[in-house]
PDB file of C-alpha atoms in Angstrom:
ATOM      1  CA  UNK A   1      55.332  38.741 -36.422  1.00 52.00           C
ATOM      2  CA  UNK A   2      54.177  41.557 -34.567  1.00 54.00           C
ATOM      3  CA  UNK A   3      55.437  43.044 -31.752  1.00 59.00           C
ATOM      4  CA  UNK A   4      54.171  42.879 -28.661  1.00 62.00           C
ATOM      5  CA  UNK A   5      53.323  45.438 -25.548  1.00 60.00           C
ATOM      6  CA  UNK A   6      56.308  45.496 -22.912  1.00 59.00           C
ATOM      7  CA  UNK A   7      54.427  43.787 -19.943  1.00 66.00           C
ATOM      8  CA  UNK A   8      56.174  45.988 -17.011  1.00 68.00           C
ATOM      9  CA  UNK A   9      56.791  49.547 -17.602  1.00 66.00           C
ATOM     10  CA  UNK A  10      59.993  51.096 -16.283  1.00 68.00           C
ATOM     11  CA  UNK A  11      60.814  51.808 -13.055  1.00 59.00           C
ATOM     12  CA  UNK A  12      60.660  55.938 -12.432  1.00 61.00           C
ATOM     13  CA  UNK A  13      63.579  57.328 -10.861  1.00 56.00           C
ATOM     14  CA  UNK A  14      63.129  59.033  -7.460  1.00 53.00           C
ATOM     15  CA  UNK A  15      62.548  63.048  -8.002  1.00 63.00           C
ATOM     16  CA  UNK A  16      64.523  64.051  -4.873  1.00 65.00           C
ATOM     17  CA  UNK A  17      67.217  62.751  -2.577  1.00 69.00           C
ATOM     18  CA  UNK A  18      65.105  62.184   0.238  1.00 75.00           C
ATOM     19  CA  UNK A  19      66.909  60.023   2.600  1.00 76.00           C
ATOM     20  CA  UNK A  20      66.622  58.874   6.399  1.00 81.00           C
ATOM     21  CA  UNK A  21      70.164  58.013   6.721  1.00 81.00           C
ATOM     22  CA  UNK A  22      72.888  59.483   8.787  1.00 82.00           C
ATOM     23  CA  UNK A  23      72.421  62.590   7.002  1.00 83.00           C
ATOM     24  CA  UNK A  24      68.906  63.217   7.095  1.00 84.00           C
ATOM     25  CA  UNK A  25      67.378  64.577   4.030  1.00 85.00           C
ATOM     26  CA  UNK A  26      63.685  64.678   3.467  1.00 86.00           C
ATOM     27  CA  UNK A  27      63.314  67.258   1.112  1.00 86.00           C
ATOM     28  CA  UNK A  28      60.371  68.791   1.201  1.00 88.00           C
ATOM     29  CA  UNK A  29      59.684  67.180   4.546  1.00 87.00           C
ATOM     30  CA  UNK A  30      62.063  68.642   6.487  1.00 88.00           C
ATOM     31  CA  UNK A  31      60.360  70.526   8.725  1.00 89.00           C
ATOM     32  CA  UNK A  32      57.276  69.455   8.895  1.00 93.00           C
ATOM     33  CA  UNK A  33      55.203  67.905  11.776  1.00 94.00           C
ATOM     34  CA  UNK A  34      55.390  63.540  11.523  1.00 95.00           C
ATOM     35  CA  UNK A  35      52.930  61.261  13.595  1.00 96.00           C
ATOM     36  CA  UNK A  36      53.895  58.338  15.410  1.00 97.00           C
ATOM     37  CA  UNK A  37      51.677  55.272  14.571  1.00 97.00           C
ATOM     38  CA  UNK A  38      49.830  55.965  17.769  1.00 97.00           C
ATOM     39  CA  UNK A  39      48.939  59.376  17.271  1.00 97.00           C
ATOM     40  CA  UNK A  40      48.037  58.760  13.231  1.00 97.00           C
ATOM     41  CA  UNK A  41      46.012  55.767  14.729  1.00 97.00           C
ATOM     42  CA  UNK A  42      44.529  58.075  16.978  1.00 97.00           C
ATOM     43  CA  UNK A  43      43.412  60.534  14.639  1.00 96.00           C
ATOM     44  CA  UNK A  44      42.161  57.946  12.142  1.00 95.00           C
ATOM     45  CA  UNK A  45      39.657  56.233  14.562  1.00 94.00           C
ATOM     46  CA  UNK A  46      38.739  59.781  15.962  1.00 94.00           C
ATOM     47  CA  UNK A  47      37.889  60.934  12.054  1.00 92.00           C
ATOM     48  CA  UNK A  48      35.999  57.941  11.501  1.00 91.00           C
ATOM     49  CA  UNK A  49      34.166  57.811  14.707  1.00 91.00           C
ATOM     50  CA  UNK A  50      33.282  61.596  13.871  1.00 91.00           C
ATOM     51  CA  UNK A  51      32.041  60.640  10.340  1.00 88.00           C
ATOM     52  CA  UNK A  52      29.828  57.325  11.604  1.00 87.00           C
ATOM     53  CA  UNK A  53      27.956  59.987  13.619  1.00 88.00           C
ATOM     54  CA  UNK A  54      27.303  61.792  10.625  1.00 87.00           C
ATOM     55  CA  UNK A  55      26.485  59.122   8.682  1.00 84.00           C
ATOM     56  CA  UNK A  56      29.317  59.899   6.256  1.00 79.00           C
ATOM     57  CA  UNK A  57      31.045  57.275   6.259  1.00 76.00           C
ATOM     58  CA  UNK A  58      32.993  55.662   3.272  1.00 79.00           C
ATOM     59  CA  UNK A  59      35.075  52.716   4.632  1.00 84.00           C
ATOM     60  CA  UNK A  60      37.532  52.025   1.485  1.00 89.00           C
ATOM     61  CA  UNK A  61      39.348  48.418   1.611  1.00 93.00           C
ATOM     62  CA  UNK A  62      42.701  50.999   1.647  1.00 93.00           C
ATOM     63  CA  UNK A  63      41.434  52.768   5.181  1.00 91.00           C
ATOM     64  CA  UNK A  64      40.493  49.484   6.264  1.00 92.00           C
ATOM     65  CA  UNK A  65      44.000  47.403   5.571  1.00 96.00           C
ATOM     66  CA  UNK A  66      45.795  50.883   7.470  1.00 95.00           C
ATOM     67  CA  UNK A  67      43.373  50.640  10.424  1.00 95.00           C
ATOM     68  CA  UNK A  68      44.273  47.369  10.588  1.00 96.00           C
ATOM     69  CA  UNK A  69      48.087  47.806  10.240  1.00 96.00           C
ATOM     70  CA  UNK A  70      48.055  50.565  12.985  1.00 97.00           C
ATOM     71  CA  UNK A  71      45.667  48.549  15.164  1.00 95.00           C
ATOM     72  CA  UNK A  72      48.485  45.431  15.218  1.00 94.00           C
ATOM     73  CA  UNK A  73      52.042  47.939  15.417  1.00 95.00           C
ATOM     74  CA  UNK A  74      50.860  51.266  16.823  1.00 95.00           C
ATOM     75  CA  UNK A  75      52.555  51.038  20.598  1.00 93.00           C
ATOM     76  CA  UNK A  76      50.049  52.866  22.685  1.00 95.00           C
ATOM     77  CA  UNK A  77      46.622  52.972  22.749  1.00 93.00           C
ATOM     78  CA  UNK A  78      45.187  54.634  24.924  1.00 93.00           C
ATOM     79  CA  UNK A  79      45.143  58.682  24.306  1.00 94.00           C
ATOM     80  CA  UNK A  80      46.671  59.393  27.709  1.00 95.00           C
ATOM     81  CA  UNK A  81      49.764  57.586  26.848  1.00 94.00           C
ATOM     82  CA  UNK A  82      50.157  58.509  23.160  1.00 96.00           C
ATOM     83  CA  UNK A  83      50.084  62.616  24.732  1.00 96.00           C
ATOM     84  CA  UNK A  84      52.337  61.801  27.430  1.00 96.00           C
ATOM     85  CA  UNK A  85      54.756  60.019  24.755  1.00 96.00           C
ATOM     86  CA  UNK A  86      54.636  63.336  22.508  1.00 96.00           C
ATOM     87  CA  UNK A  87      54.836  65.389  25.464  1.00 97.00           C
ATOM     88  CA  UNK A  88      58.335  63.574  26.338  1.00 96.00           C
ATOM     89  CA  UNK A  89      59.214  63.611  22.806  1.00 97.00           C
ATOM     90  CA  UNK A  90      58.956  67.216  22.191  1.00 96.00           C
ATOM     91  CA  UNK A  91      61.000  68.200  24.889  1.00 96.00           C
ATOM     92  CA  UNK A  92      63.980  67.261  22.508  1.00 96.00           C
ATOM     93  CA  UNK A  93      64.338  70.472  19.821  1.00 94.00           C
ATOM     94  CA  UNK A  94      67.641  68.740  18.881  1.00 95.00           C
ATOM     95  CA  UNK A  95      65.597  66.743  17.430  1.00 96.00           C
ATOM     96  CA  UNK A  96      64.140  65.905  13.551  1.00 95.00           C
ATOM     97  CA  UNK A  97      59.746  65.296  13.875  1.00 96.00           C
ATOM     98  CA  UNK A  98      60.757  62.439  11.704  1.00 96.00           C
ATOM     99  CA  UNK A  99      63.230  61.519  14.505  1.00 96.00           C
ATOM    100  CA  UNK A 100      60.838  61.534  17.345  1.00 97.00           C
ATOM    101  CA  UNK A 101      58.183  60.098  15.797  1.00 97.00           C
ATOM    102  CA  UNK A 102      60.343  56.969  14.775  1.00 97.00           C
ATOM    103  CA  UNK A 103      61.464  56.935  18.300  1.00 97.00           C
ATOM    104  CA  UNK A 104      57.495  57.032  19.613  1.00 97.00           C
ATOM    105  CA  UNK A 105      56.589  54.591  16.745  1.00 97.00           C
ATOM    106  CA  UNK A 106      59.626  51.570  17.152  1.00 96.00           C
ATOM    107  CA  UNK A 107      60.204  51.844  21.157  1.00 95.00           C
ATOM    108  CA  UNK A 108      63.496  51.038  21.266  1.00 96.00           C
ATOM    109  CA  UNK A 109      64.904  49.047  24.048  1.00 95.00           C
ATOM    110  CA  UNK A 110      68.254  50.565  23.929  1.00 97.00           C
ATOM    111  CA  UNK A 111      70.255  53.821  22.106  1.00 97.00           C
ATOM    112  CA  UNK A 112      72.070  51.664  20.231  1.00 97.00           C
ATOM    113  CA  UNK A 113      69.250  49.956  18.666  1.00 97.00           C
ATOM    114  CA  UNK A 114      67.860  53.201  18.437  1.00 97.00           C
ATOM    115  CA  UNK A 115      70.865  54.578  16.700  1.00 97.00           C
ATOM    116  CA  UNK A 116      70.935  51.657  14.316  1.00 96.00           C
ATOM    117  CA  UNK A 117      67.526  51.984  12.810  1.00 96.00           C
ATOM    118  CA  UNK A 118      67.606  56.037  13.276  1.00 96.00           C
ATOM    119  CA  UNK A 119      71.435  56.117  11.815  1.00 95.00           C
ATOM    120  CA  UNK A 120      70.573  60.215  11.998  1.00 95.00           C
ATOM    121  CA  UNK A 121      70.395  60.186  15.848  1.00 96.00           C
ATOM    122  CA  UNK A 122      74.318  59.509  16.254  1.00 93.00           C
ATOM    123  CA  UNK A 123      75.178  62.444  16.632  1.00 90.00           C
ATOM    124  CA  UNK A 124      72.683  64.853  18.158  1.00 94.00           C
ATOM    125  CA  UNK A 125      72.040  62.994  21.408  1.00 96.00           C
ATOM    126  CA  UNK A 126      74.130  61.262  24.112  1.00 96.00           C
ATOM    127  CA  UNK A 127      73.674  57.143  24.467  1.00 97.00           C
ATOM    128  CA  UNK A 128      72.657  58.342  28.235  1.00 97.00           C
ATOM    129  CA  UNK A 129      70.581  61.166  26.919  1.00 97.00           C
ATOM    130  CA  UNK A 130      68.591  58.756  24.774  1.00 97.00           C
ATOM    131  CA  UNK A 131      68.390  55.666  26.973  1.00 97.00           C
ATOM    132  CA  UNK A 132      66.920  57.672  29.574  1.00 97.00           C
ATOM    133  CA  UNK A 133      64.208  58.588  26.723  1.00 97.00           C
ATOM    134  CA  UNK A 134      63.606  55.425  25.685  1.00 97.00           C
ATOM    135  CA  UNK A 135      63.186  54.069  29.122  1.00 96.00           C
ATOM    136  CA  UNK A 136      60.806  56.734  30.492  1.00 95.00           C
ATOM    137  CA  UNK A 137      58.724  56.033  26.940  1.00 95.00           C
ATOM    138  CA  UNK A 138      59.027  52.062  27.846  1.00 94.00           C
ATOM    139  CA  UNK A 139      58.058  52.694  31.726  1.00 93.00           C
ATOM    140  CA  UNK A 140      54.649  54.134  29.923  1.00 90.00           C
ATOM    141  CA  UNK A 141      54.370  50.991  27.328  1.00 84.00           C
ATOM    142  CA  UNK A 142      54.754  48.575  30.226  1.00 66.00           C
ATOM    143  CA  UNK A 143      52.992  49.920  33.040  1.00 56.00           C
ATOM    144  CA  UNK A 144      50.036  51.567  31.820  1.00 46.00           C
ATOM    145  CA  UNK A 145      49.145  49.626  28.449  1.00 47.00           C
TER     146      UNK A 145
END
C-alpha cells in the first residue's frame, strides 16, 4: 500500500507577536501611517480612475471583490467628509494610526463600544474625551452623507 500525500499542509506559526489587544503590538507596524476604509476606498477609486484615463487598466477579480467590500462598509464617501474625519482624528497624538483609523473605519456610537473593539484605547483617552470624538465623527456620518 502506498502512502499517500497529506491533503492540508500545516498551519505556519505567526513570525511576530503582533497584536491589537490592550497592549498594542504591531511589530513592524507600529508607527506607521493606517487608512480608514474611507480613505483606502478613496485612494483605490482615485488610482483606478487615473489608470482608465491611461488606458492602463488591469481590473483583477482580487481589486474588484475589495472595491466592492469598501464600497458596502467604508463610512464616508464623499472626499470632504473622509478629510474632515482625518482632520478630527489627527488632532489626537495620544493616539496609535491603527487606533484612529479603527475609530474612522467602525464609527462607534459610544466609548465603551469603542473601548471594547479597540481594547488599546482604555487607557489613553477619557470616556468624555472619546464620546465627544465619536459624536463630532457621527454628526458628519449623519448629516452630510
Amino acid at each position: 500500500m502506498s502512502a499517500t500525500a497529506p491533503t492540508s499542509r500545516t498551519r505556519e506559526q505567526p513570525q511576530g507577536d503582533e497584536e491589537a489587544t490592550a497592549d498594542l503590538r504591531l511589530g513592524e507596524f507600529q508607527n506607521v501611517p493606517t487608512l480608514t476604509l474611507s480613505e483606502a476606498r478613496l485612494l483605490i477609486n482615485a488610482v483606478m480612475d487615473h489608470r482608465k484615463q491611461q488606458r492602463k487598466v488591469a481590473e483583477t477579480e482580487t481589486l474588484i471583490k475589495t472595491q466592492d467590500y469598501l464600497d458596502v462598509f467604508a463610512r464616508f464617501k464623499q472626499k470632504e467628509n473622509i478629510e474632515a474625519v482625518e482632520r478630527m482624528l489627527a488632532t489626537h497624538d495620544e493616539l496609535e494610526y491603527f487606533e484612529r483609523s479603527q475609530l474612522g473605519s467602525l464609527c462607534c456610537e459610544s466609548a465603551e463600544e469603542a473601548k471594547t473593539l479597540i481594547p488599546s484605547l482604555s487607557n489613553k483617552i477619557s470616556d468624555a474625551d472619546l464620546q465627544e470624538l465619536l459624536d463630532e465623527i457621527t454628526k458628519l456620518r449623519n448629516f452630510v452623507e
